[in-house]
Amino acid sequence: MSEELEPDFDVIVVGAGIAGCVTAYRLAQAGRSVVLIERGEAPGSKNLSGGVLYSRVMEEVFPGFLAQAPVERRITRNYVQFLNATSSVGIDYADERLGDPVNAVTVLRARLDAWLGEQCEEAGVFLMPGVRVDEVLRAGGEAGPVVGVRAGEDELRARVVVAADGVNSFLSRAAGLRAKEPENHLAIGVKAVVTLGEERVRERFHLGQDDGVAYAVVGDCTLGVGGGGFLYTNRDSVSIGVVLRLDDLMARGLESSVVFDHFLAHPFVAPFLAGGEVSEYASHLVAEGGIAMLGEIATDGLVVVGDAAGLTLNTGLTVRGMDLAAASGIAAAAGIEAALESGDVSKAGLGGYREALMASFAGRDMVTYAKAPAFLERPRMYAEYGQVLADVLYGAFDHDLTPRKHLVALARGVVKKSGVRMRDLVSDAIAGVRAL
């Protein structure tokens, strides 16, 4: 229990990732007193590796973002790949329109988050790195409103607390907003940054000076476990890794590190990495439940943003989290500002956050792809279908002096031989259309 004392700040933000920094920055711009608490020694120090950031939302918050922020490459090519043990089938989509205006960039979070922290400080945010928050403070007992946080023996109070503490958010659980997530809503992400040198990156991936490519891989890369692999080009390195659905990984009795090493050693992947040096390596939990994970994102005196709110979206073609985190920060700042202006920081008073989030592209996309997580749980995506595609193409390209079959007849024969039932194929196809 905590006595009702004068707040030290208008807003306390816990977690200096993208969602936390955007929330803090916007509120500071509005003239609010904001403290941004980060567990690491500096923003980004505990956030290794990187990914693809769909960056237009960042230009909304930080005009000139692409020219000023430490971005790596602009993604002008996307490669979607079914990977089998000895074959690969892919769609290689390259388009100059993706680069003008810039649609997505690769980033290394250690650099990006550090830059975001600097922008926050310049806007007037008080940054407190190296501080671990232990619990939320409440007024009037365990059921009372959140009025601050405790870190060790120190207490800080604010009119609103923002939980931006990641997918395993203990603050949102402590506030009663989130229960333990079911295992099929979570995944283990294992990733590394492999340094190759700028010239080698451009040569191996056939890239222009600033162009980049993003690979989305499914199949043998995960040894059949639900999930996928990825590879993104940075300026002089590549970010590579696997995302493995927790329930399927445990059911198969596999270790995530074993699956990761298998992907890196795959004959279709290893040549990209030859001669490189691993400069970063990390693993962490990833939200995979889609809109089903969103749940309640506000209570009396507290809101939840970014990964802590379950805002990650995997459609199978794209994996998005950073742009959704930024959108939640924008919405949260607007909702909090309205609540502070009205003097009502109750759950109802903070309700504008959810309204703004669900009206934004982030909320609407979460609704649009609500069925994607269930579709991606279908096991044939990770084994049979990649081999079926390869076998159909093999039959089309392997001219062994036997008479050719019409492609439809060839495909029908391959499906029958694969053991995939036609009703399952039709069911999966319909589910895919509905999901995507």
PDB file of C-alpha atoms in Angstrom, residues 131-329:
ATOM      1  CA  VAL A 131      17.283   1.021 -12.686  1.00  0.00           C
ATOM      2  CA  ARG A 132      15.207  -2.088 -12.165  1.00  0.00           C
ATOM      3  CA  VAL A 133      11.579  -1.506 -11.205  1.00  0.00           C
ATOM      4  CA  ASP A 134      10.410  -4.045  -8.636  1.00  0.00           C
ATOM      5  CA  GLU A 135       6.710  -3.279  -8.260  1.00  0.00           C
ATOM      6  CA  VAL A 136       3.910  -0.816  -8.827  1.00  0.00           C
ATOM      7  CA  LEU A 137       2.690   1.422  -6.045  1.00  0.00           C
ATOM      8  CA  ARG A 138      -1.005   1.629  -5.311  1.00  0.00           C
ATOM      9  CA  ALA A 139      -3.117   4.047  -3.329  1.00  0.00           C
ATOM     10  CA  GLY A 140      -5.587   2.629  -0.831  1.00  0.00           C
ATOM     11  CA  GLY A 141      -4.594  -1.036  -0.919  1.00  0.00           C
ATOM     12  CA  GLU A 142      -4.122  -3.804  -3.491  1.00  0.00           C
ATOM     13  CA  ALA A 143      -7.246  -2.858  -5.445  1.00  0.00           C
ATOM     14  CA  GLY A 144      -6.385   0.843  -5.534  1.00  0.00           C
ATOM     15  CA  PRO A 145      -5.179   2.831  -8.520  1.00  0.00           C
ATOM     16  CA  VAL A 146      -1.546   2.685  -9.616  1.00  0.00           C
ATOM     17  CA  VAL A 147       0.277   5.794  -8.416  1.00  0.00           C
ATOM     18  CA  GLY A 148       3.930   4.990  -9.062  1.00  0.00           C
ATOM     19  CA  VAL A 149       6.695   2.414  -8.934  1.00  0.00           C
ATOM     20  CA  ARG A 150       9.237   1.096  -6.446  1.00  0.00           C
ATOM     21  CA  ALA A 151      12.847   0.374  -7.399  1.00  0.00           C
ATOM     22  CA  GLY A 152      14.750  -1.108  -4.483  1.00  0.00           C
ATOM     23  CA  GLU A 153      14.234   1.287  -1.578  1.00  0.00           C
ATOM     24  CA  ASP A 154      13.295   4.196  -3.829  1.00  0.00           C
ATOM     25  CA  GLU A 155       9.761   5.182  -4.747  1.00  0.00           C
ATOM     26  CA  LEU A 156       8.641   7.383  -7.607  1.00  0.00           C
ATOM     27  CA  ARG A 157       5.098   8.621  -8.000  1.00  0.00           C
ATOM     28  CA  ALA A 158       3.246   9.855 -11.051  1.00  0.00           C
ATOM     29  CA  ARG A 159      -0.254  10.500 -12.224  1.00  0.00           C
ATOM     30  CA  VAL A 160       0.134   7.767 -14.883  1.00  0.00           C
ATOM     31  CA  VAL A 161       2.531   4.829 -15.232  1.00  0.00           C
ATOM     32  CA  VAL A 162       3.307   3.351 -18.671  1.00  0.00           C
ATOM     33  CA  ALA A 163       4.322  -0.321 -18.798  1.00  0.00           C
ATOM     34  CA  ALA A 164       6.692  -0.675 -21.759  1.00  0.00           C
ATOM     35  CA  ASP A 165       8.636  -3.539 -20.208  1.00  0.00           C
ATOM     36  CA  GLY A 166       8.405  -6.127 -22.985  1.00  0.00           C
ATOM     37  CA  VAL A 167       6.441  -9.244 -23.828  1.00  0.00           C
ATOM     38  CA  ASN A 168       6.994 -10.782 -20.386  1.00  0.00           C
ATOM     39  CA  SER A 169       5.667  -7.621 -18.724  1.00  0.00           C
ATOM     40  CA  PHE A 170       5.610  -8.073 -14.960  1.00  0.00           C
ATOM     41  CA  LEU A 171       4.117  -4.602 -14.497  1.00  0.00           C
ATOM     42  CA  SER A 172       0.979  -5.450 -16.463  1.00  0.00           C
ATOM     43  CA  ARG A 173       0.638  -8.709 -14.529  1.00  0.00           C
ATOM     44  CA  ALA A 174       1.151  -6.891 -11.235  1.00  0.00           C
ATOM     45  CA  ALA A 175      -1.548  -4.433 -12.240  1.00  0.00           C
ATOM     46  CA  GLY A 176      -3.932  -7.329 -12.943  1.00  0.00           C
ATOM     47  CA  LEU A 177      -4.160  -6.669 -16.674  1.00  0.00           C
ATOM     48  CA  ARG A 178      -2.497  -9.832 -17.955  1.00  0.00           C
ATOM     49  CA  ALA A 179      -2.533 -13.462 -16.893  1.00  0.00           C
ATOM     50  CA  LYS A 180       0.037 -16.049 -17.917  1.00  0.00           C
ATOM     51  CA  GLU A 181      -0.133 -16.390 -21.693  1.00  0.00           C
ATOM     52  CA  PRO A 182      -0.914 -19.797 -23.245  1.00  0.00           C
ATOM     53  CA  GLU A 183       2.152 -21.328 -24.851  1.00  0.00           C
ATOM     54  CA  ASN A 184       0.730 -21.118 -28.379  1.00  0.00           C
ATOM     55  CA  HIS A 185       0.664 -17.325 -27.963  1.00  0.00           C
ATOM     56  CA  LEU A 186       4.417 -17.204 -27.368  1.00  0.00           C
ATOM     57  CA  ALA A 187       7.520 -18.068 -29.336  1.00  0.00           C
ATOM     58  CA  ILE A 188      11.231 -18.201 -28.703  1.00  0.00           C
ATOM     59  CA  GLY A 189      13.274 -15.982 -30.964  1.00  0.00           C
ATOM     60  CA  VAL A 190      16.946 -16.877 -31.403  1.00  0.00           C
ATOM     61  CA  LYS A 191      18.952 -14.437 -33.472  1.00  0.00           C
ATOM     62  CA  ALA A 192      22.470 -13.353 -34.277  1.00  0.00           C
ATOM     63  CA  VAL A 193      24.236 -10.581 -36.124  1.00  0.00           C
ATOM     64  CA  VAL A 194      26.959 -11.877 -38.443  1.00  0.00           C
ATOM     65  CA  THR A 195      29.475  -9.262 -39.577  1.00  0.00           C
ATOM     66  CA  LEU A 196      30.620  -9.700 -43.185  1.00  0.00           C
ATOM     67  CA  GLY A 197      31.816  -6.302 -44.310  1.00  0.00           C
ATOM     68  CA  GLU A 198      29.877  -3.829 -46.452  1.00  0.00           C
ATOM     69  CA  GLU A 199      31.301  -4.871 -49.820  1.00  0.00           C
ATOM     70  CA  ARG A 200      30.669  -8.563 -49.160  1.00  0.00           C
ATOM     71  CA  VAL A 201      27.054  -7.860 -48.146  1.00  0.00           C
ATOM     72  CA  ARG A 202      26.411  -5.968 -51.388  1.00  0.00           C
ATOM     73  CA  GLU A 203      28.053  -8.631 -53.545  1.00  0.00           C
ATOM     74  CA  ARG A 204      26.405 -11.669 -51.959  1.00  0.00           C
ATOM     75  CA  PHE A 205      22.915 -10.224 -52.017  1.00  0.00           C
ATOM     76  CA  HIS A 206      23.271  -8.207 -55.259  1.00  0.00           C
ATOM     77  CA  LEU A 207      22.456  -4.911 -53.579  1.00  0.00           C
ATOM     78  CA  GLY A 208      22.866  -1.276 -54.454  1.00  0.00           C
ATOM     79  CA  GLN A 209      24.561   1.182 -52.116  1.00  0.00           C
ATOM     80  CA  ASP A 210      21.645   1.564 -49.682  1.00  0.00           C
ATOM     81  CA  ASP A 211      19.350  -1.261 -50.804  1.00  0.00           C
ATOM     82  CA  GLY A 212      18.561  -4.232 -48.600  1.00  0.00           C
ATOM     83  CA  VAL A 213      16.743  -7.558 -48.726  1.00  0.00           C
ATOM     84  CA  ALA A 214      14.541  -9.373 -46.226  1.00  0.00           C
ATOM     85  CA  TYR A 215      14.154 -13.156 -46.320  1.00  0.00           C
ATOM     86  CA  ALA A 216      11.129 -14.844 -44.713  1.00  0.00           C
ATOM     87  CA  VAL A 217      11.744 -18.597 -44.557  1.00  0.00           C
ATOM     88  CA  VAL A 218       9.528 -21.528 -43.598  1.00  0.00           C
ATOM     89  CA  GLY A 219      10.048 -25.295 -43.509  1.00  0.00           C
ATOM     90  CA  ASP A 220      13.289 -27.124 -42.809  1.00  0.00           C
ATOM     91  CA  CYS A 221      14.779 -23.996 -41.220  1.00  0.00           C
ATOM     92  CA  THR A 222      12.842 -24.880 -38.055  1.00  0.00           C
ATOM     93  CA  LEU A 223      13.061 -28.679 -38.386  1.00  0.00           C
ATOM     94  CA  GLY A 224       9.290 -28.674 -38.829  1.00  0.00           C
ATOM     95  CA  VAL A 225       8.544 -26.668 -35.676  1.00  0.00           C
ATOM     96  CA  GLY A 226       5.847 -24.044 -36.119  1.00  0.00           C
ATOM     97  CA  GLY A 227       7.540 -20.731 -36.820  1.00  0.00           C
ATOM     98  CA  GLY A 228      10.070 -19.606 -39.361  1.00  0.00           C
ATOM     99  CA  GLY A 229      13.471 -18.239 -40.153  1.00  0.00           C
ATOM    100  CA  PHE A 230      14.574 -14.790 -41.230  1.00  0.00           C
ATOM    101  CA  LEU A 231      17.589 -13.046 -42.693  1.00  0.00           C
ATOM    102  CA  TYR A 232      17.924  -9.276 -43.094  1.00  0.00           C
ATOM    103  CA  THR A 233      20.820  -7.321 -44.546  1.00  0.00           C
ATOM    104  CA  ASN A 234      22.389  -4.505 -42.521  1.00  0.00           C
ATOM    105  CA  ARG A 235      25.073  -2.089 -43.711  1.00  0.00           C
ATOM    106  CA  ASP A 236      27.999  -4.482 -43.128  1.00  0.00           C
ATOM    107  CA  SER A 237      26.308  -7.461 -41.491  1.00  0.00           C
ATOM    108  CA  VAL A 238      23.234  -9.681 -41.603  1.00  0.00           C
ATOM    109  CA  SER A 239      20.674 -10.351 -38.879  1.00  0.00           C
ATOM    110  CA  ILE A 240      19.626 -13.993 -38.982  1.00  0.00           C
ATOM    111  CA  GLY A 241      17.508 -16.169 -36.734  1.00  0.00           C
ATOM    112  CA  VAL A 242      14.523 -18.381 -36.082  1.00  0.00           C
ATOM    113  CA  VAL A 243      11.215 -17.819 -34.300  1.00  0.00           C
ATOM    114  CA  LEU A 244       9.842 -21.032 -32.797  1.00  0.00           C
ATOM    115  CA  ARG A 245       6.335 -21.454 -31.404  1.00  0.00           C
ATOM    116  CA  LEU A 246       6.799 -22.401 -27.778  1.00  0.00           C
ATOM    117  CA  ASP A 247       4.132 -25.099 -27.546  1.00  0.00           C
ATOM    118  CA  ASP A 248       5.346 -26.910 -30.686  1.00  0.00           C
ATOM    119  CA  LEU A 249       9.014 -26.654 -29.689  1.00  0.00           C
ATOM    120  CA  MET A 250       8.284 -28.202 -26.292  1.00  0.00           C
ATOM    121  CA  ALA A 251       6.052 -30.920 -27.763  1.00  0.00           C
ATOM    122  CA  ARG A 252       8.861 -31.991 -30.092  1.00  0.00           C
ATOM    123  CA  GLY A 253      11.461 -31.972 -27.325  1.00  0.00           C
ATOM    124  CA  LEU A 254      13.862 -29.799 -29.318  1.00  0.00           C
ATOM    125  CA  GLU A 255      16.203 -27.093 -28.057  1.00  0.00           C
ATOM    126  CA  SER A 256      15.973 -23.714 -29.735  1.00  0.00           C
ATOM    127  CA  SER A 257      19.766 -23.480 -30.075  1.00  0.00           C
ATOM    128  CA  VAL A 258      19.830 -26.783 -31.989  1.00  0.00           C
ATOM    129  CA  VAL A 259      17.213 -25.530 -34.453  1.00  0.00           C
ATOM    130  CA  PHE A 260      19.062 -22.231 -34.853  1.00  0.00           C
ATOM    131  CA  ASP A 261      22.382 -23.962 -35.573  1.00  0.00           C
ATOM    132  CA  HIS A 262      20.628 -26.234 -38.096  1.00  0.00           C
ATOM    133  CA  PHE A 263      19.306 -23.202 -39.975  1.00  0.00           C
ATOM    134  CA  LEU A 264      22.702 -21.514 -40.118  1.00  0.00           C
ATOM    135  CA  ALA A 265      24.331 -24.715 -41.407  1.00  0.00           C
ATOM    136  CA  HIS A 266      21.707 -25.367 -44.099  1.00  0.00           C
ATOM    137  CA  PRO A 267      23.357 -25.606 -47.551  1.00  0.00           C
ATOM    138  CA  PHE A 268      21.082 -22.879 -48.915  1.00  0.00           C
ATOM    139  CA  VAL A 269      21.960 -20.512 -46.037  1.00  0.00           C
ATOM    140  CA  ALA A 270      25.563 -21.222 -45.065  1.00  0.00           C
ATOM    141  CA  PRO A 271      27.111 -19.623 -48.212  1.00  0.00           C
ATOM    142  CA  PHE A 272      25.569 -16.272 -47.236  1.00  0.00           C
ATOM    143  CA  LEU A 273      27.413 -16.402 -43.907  1.00  0.00           C
ATOM    144  CA  ALA A 274      30.769 -17.846 -45.008  1.00  0.00           C
ATOM    145  CA  GLY A 275      33.716 -15.914 -43.637  1.00  0.00           C
ATOM    146  CA  GLY A 276      31.524 -13.894 -41.278  1.00  0.00           C
ATOM    147  CA  GLU A 277      31.933 -13.341 -37.550  1.00  0.00           C
ATOM    148  CA  VAL A 278      29.098 -13.498 -35.012  1.00  0.00           C
ATOM    149  CA  SER A 279      29.095 -10.112 -33.292  1.00  0.00           C
ATOM    150  CA  GLU A 280      25.811 -10.451 -31.374  1.00  0.00           C
ATOM    151  CA  TYR A 281      23.721 -13.391 -30.189  1.00  0.00           C
ATOM    152  CA  ALA A 282      20.514 -13.355 -28.162  1.00  0.00           C
ATOM    153  CA  SER A 283      17.270 -15.174 -27.477  1.00  0.00           C
ATOM    154  CA  HIS A 284      14.010 -13.834 -26.080  1.00  0.00           C
ATOM    155  CA  LEU A 285      10.267 -14.378 -25.916  1.00  0.00           C
ATOM    156  CA  VAL A 286       8.156 -13.162 -28.834  1.00  0.00           C
ATOM    157  CA  ALA A 287       4.413 -12.468 -28.875  1.00  0.00           C
ATOM    158  CA  GLU A 288       2.609 -14.626 -31.466  1.00  0.00           C
ATOM    159  CA  GLY A 289      -1.040 -14.484 -30.451  1.00  0.00           C
ATOM    160  CA  GLY A 290      -2.131 -11.543 -32.574  1.00  0.00           C
ATOM    161  CA  ILE A 291      -5.144  -9.583 -31.421  1.00  0.00           C
ATOM    162  CA  ALA A 292      -6.056 -12.369 -28.983  1.00  0.00           C
ATOM    163  CA  MET A 293      -3.100 -11.219 -26.864  1.00  0.00           C
ATOM    164  CA  LEU A 294      -4.172  -7.583 -26.743  1.00  0.00           C
ATOM    165  CA  GLY A 295      -6.668  -7.855 -23.898  1.00  0.00           C
ATOM    166  CA  GLU A 296      -6.957  -4.966 -21.440  1.00  0.00           C
ATOM    167  CA  ILE A 297      -4.367  -2.259 -21.961  1.00  0.00           C
ATOM    168  CA  ALA A 298      -5.418   0.277 -19.334  1.00  0.00           C
ATOM    169  CA  THR A 299      -6.406   0.330 -15.700  1.00  0.00           C
ATOM    170  CA  ASP A 300      -6.602   3.057 -13.064  1.00  0.00           C
ATOM    171  CA  GLY A 301      -3.337   4.976 -13.357  1.00  0.00           C
ATOM    172  CA  LEU A 302      -1.560   2.637 -15.795  1.00  0.00           C
ATOM    173  CA  VAL A 303      -1.434   1.798 -19.515  1.00  0.00           C
ATOM    174  CA  VAL A 304       0.461  -0.939 -21.380  1.00  0.00           C
ATOM    175  CA  VAL A 305       2.227  -0.393 -24.715  1.00  0.00           C
ATOM    176  CA  GLY A 306       4.265  -2.240 -27.340  1.00  0.00           C
ATOM    177  CA  ASP A 307       5.320  -5.850 -26.786  1.00  0.00           C
ATOM    178  CA  ALA A 308       3.982  -5.647 -23.238  1.00  0.00           C
ATOM    179  CA  ALA A 309       0.520  -5.252 -24.781  1.00  0.00           C
ATOM    180  CA  GLY A 310       1.076  -8.177 -27.169  1.00  0.00           C
ATOM    181  CA  LEU A 311       1.406  -5.944 -30.223  1.00  0.00           C
ATOM    182  CA  THR A 312       3.188  -8.200 -32.696  1.00  0.00           C
ATOM    183  CA  LEU A 313       1.785  -9.293 -36.038  1.00  0.00           C
ATOM    184  CA  ASN A 314       3.055 -12.246 -38.063  1.00  0.00           C
ATOM    185  CA  THR A 315       1.226 -12.804 -41.341  1.00  0.00           C
ATOM    186  CA  GLY A 316       3.704 -15.303 -42.740  1.00  0.00           C
ATOM    187  CA  LEU A 317       4.810 -12.716 -45.307  1.00  0.00           C
ATOM    188  CA  THR A 318       5.828 -10.002 -42.855  1.00  0.00           C
ATOM    189  CA  VAL A 319       6.660  -9.960 -39.149  1.00  0.00           C
ATOM    190  CA  ARG A 320       5.845  -6.626 -37.555  1.00  0.00           C
ATOM    191  CA  GLY A 321       6.375  -5.361 -34.059  1.00  0.00           C
ATOM    192  CA  MET A 322       8.405  -2.153 -34.098  1.00  0.00           C
ATOM    193  CA  ASP A 323       5.939  -0.128 -36.165  1.00  0.00           C
ATOM    194  CA  LEU A 324       3.073  -1.367 -33.991  1.00  0.00           C
ATOM    195  CA  ALA A 325       5.070  -0.392 -30.899  1.00  0.00           C
ATOM    196  CA  ALA A 326       5.513   3.128 -32.262  1.00  0.00           C
ATOM    197  CA  ALA A 327       1.808   3.358 -33.096  1.00  0.00           C
ATOM    198  CA  SER A 328       0.891   2.265 -29.569  1.00  0.00           C
ATOM    199  CA  GLY A 329       3.221   4.935 -28.181  1.00  0.00           C
TER     200      GLY A 329
END
